[in-house]
XYZ file of C-alpha atoms in Angstrom:
132
model
C -1.271 -43.330 -11.583
C -0.280 -42.084 -8.142
C 0.812 -38.471 -7.906
C 3.914 -37.689 -5.862
C 3.799 -33.894 -6.141
C 1.064 -31.270 -6.321
C 0.592 -27.557 -6.903
C -0.712 -25.486 -3.993
C -1.444 -21.818 -3.449
C 1.097 -20.347 -1.045
C 0.494 -16.653 -0.406
C -0.855 -13.680 -2.250
C 2.682 -12.450 -3.057
C 4.279 -15.804 -3.883
C 1.419 -17.406 -5.812
C 1.680 -21.142 -6.306
C 4.372 -23.715 -5.647
C 5.070 -27.415 -6.043
C 4.862 -29.597 -2.922
C 5.933 -33.161 -2.119
C 3.156 -35.672 -1.438
C 5.801 -38.122 -0.210
C 9.369 -37.851 0.997
C 12.159 -37.834 -1.609
C 15.730 -38.969 -1.013
C 18.668 -36.951 -2.277
C 19.337 -37.906 -5.906
C 15.798 -39.142 -6.538
C 13.894 -37.877 -9.592
C 10.965 -35.677 -8.598
C 9.554 -35.066 -12.084
C 10.439 -35.443 -15.762
C 8.712 -32.787 -17.869
C 8.281 -32.535 -21.636
C 9.334 -29.221 -23.148
C 8.226 -26.937 -25.936
C 11.300 -25.422 -27.520
C 11.353 -21.909 -28.973
C 13.573 -20.366 -31.595
C 15.359 -17.104 -30.774
C 12.642 -15.220 -32.699
C 9.856 -16.960 -30.782
C 11.675 -16.266 -27.513
C 11.808 -12.543 -28.316
C 8.043 -12.494 -28.920
C 7.312 -14.449 -25.716
C 9.648 -12.215 -23.697
C 7.060 -9.449 -24.124
C 4.393 -11.569 -22.394
C 3.825 -13.245 -19.029
C 5.683 -16.270 -20.459
C 8.931 -14.352 -19.922
C 8.835 -15.382 -16.246
C 8.358 -19.055 -17.123
C 10.862 -19.752 -19.916
C 14.062 -21.715 -19.411
C 17.121 -21.444 -21.664
C 17.520 -24.271 -24.174
C 21.070 -24.934 -25.421
C 21.754 -21.174 -25.139
C 20.165 -18.076 -23.666
C 19.063 -17.012 -27.152
C 16.598 -19.878 -27.511
C 14.189 -21.055 -24.845
C 11.850 -23.772 -23.702
C 8.557 -23.771 -21.933
C 8.519 -26.666 -19.505
C 5.242 -28.539 -19.234
C 4.044 -30.586 -16.283
C 4.776 -28.605 -13.120
C 8.162 -27.488 -14.461
C 7.335 -23.821 -14.872
C 5.687 -23.610 -11.442
C 8.629 -24.557 -9.190
C 9.597 -21.518 -7.123
C 13.109 -20.108 -6.865
C 15.363 -20.427 -3.841
C 19.037 -19.679 -3.263
C 18.882 -22.688 -0.911
C 16.994 -25.133 -3.158
C 16.149 -28.739 -2.375
C 15.965 -29.755 -6.061
C 17.819 -29.071 -9.296
C 16.847 -29.067 -12.962
C 18.783 -30.393 -15.916
C 17.925 -30.424 -19.593
C 17.914 -33.764 -21.382
C 18.513 -32.771 -24.987
C 18.126 -36.330 -26.278
C 14.622 -36.812 -24.841
C 13.718 -33.093 -25.024
C 12.729 -33.107 -21.363
C 13.593 -31.250 -18.181
C 14.515 -33.490 -15.248
C 13.932 -32.270 -11.693
C 15.912 -34.154 -9.052
C 16.153 -33.827 -5.259
C 19.589 -32.531 -4.233
C 18.853 -33.017 -0.533
C 16.156 -34.961 1.309
C 12.684 -33.471 0.807
C 10.081 -34.244 3.453
C 6.465 -35.007 2.638
C 4.548 -31.710 2.598
C 7.618 -29.544 1.878
C 7.758 -27.097 -1.006
C 10.125 -28.192 -3.768
C 12.321 -25.310 -4.948
C 15.054 -24.831 -7.538
C 17.619 -22.128 -8.226
C 16.511 -20.310 -11.367
C 20.155 -19.550 -12.170
C 20.641 -23.184 -13.195
C 23.177 -24.205 -10.561
C 22.056 -24.778 -6.961
C 24.866 -22.671 -5.480
C 24.714 -19.754 -7.980
C 23.859 -16.671 -5.907
C 23.590 -14.255 -8.856
C 20.629 -11.911 -8.262
C 17.554 -12.668 -10.350
C 16.821 -9.512 -12.355
C 13.060 -10.017 -12.555
C 12.565 -10.355 -8.790
C 11.753 -7.543 -6.405
C 12.307 -8.228 -2.690
C 12.331 -11.977 -3.375
C 8.987 -11.956 -5.204
C 8.698 -12.823 -8.915
C 7.477 -9.848 -10.944
C 5.224 -10.911 -13.788
C 5.581 -8.341 -16.547
């Protein structure tokens, strides 16, 4: 199996990120990740832990999923080069390039769910994720 992405340390404040080991064309799948789905009750319990910064909504904001693979490590950007979509049938999260990504570039997504959604992220301070 040849890997096409990898996790690297970035900076002390930003932590880790996912980087391209080859170039990706716009529309190309970067990664398909299995998910662990949580009930609303499980989500409430996890929201009190570090997992709060790594959960994605699943079908609604009341339930959640933890995305395996590198899914929970992609960093946020309001100018992302990739997007994520839930595949409810296969219970996976699909990450796809929305613009060309050059080999060596960090792969980022908009945590708001839509690439052009500029809504402030409430658990960020000065652009840095705050792990509670």
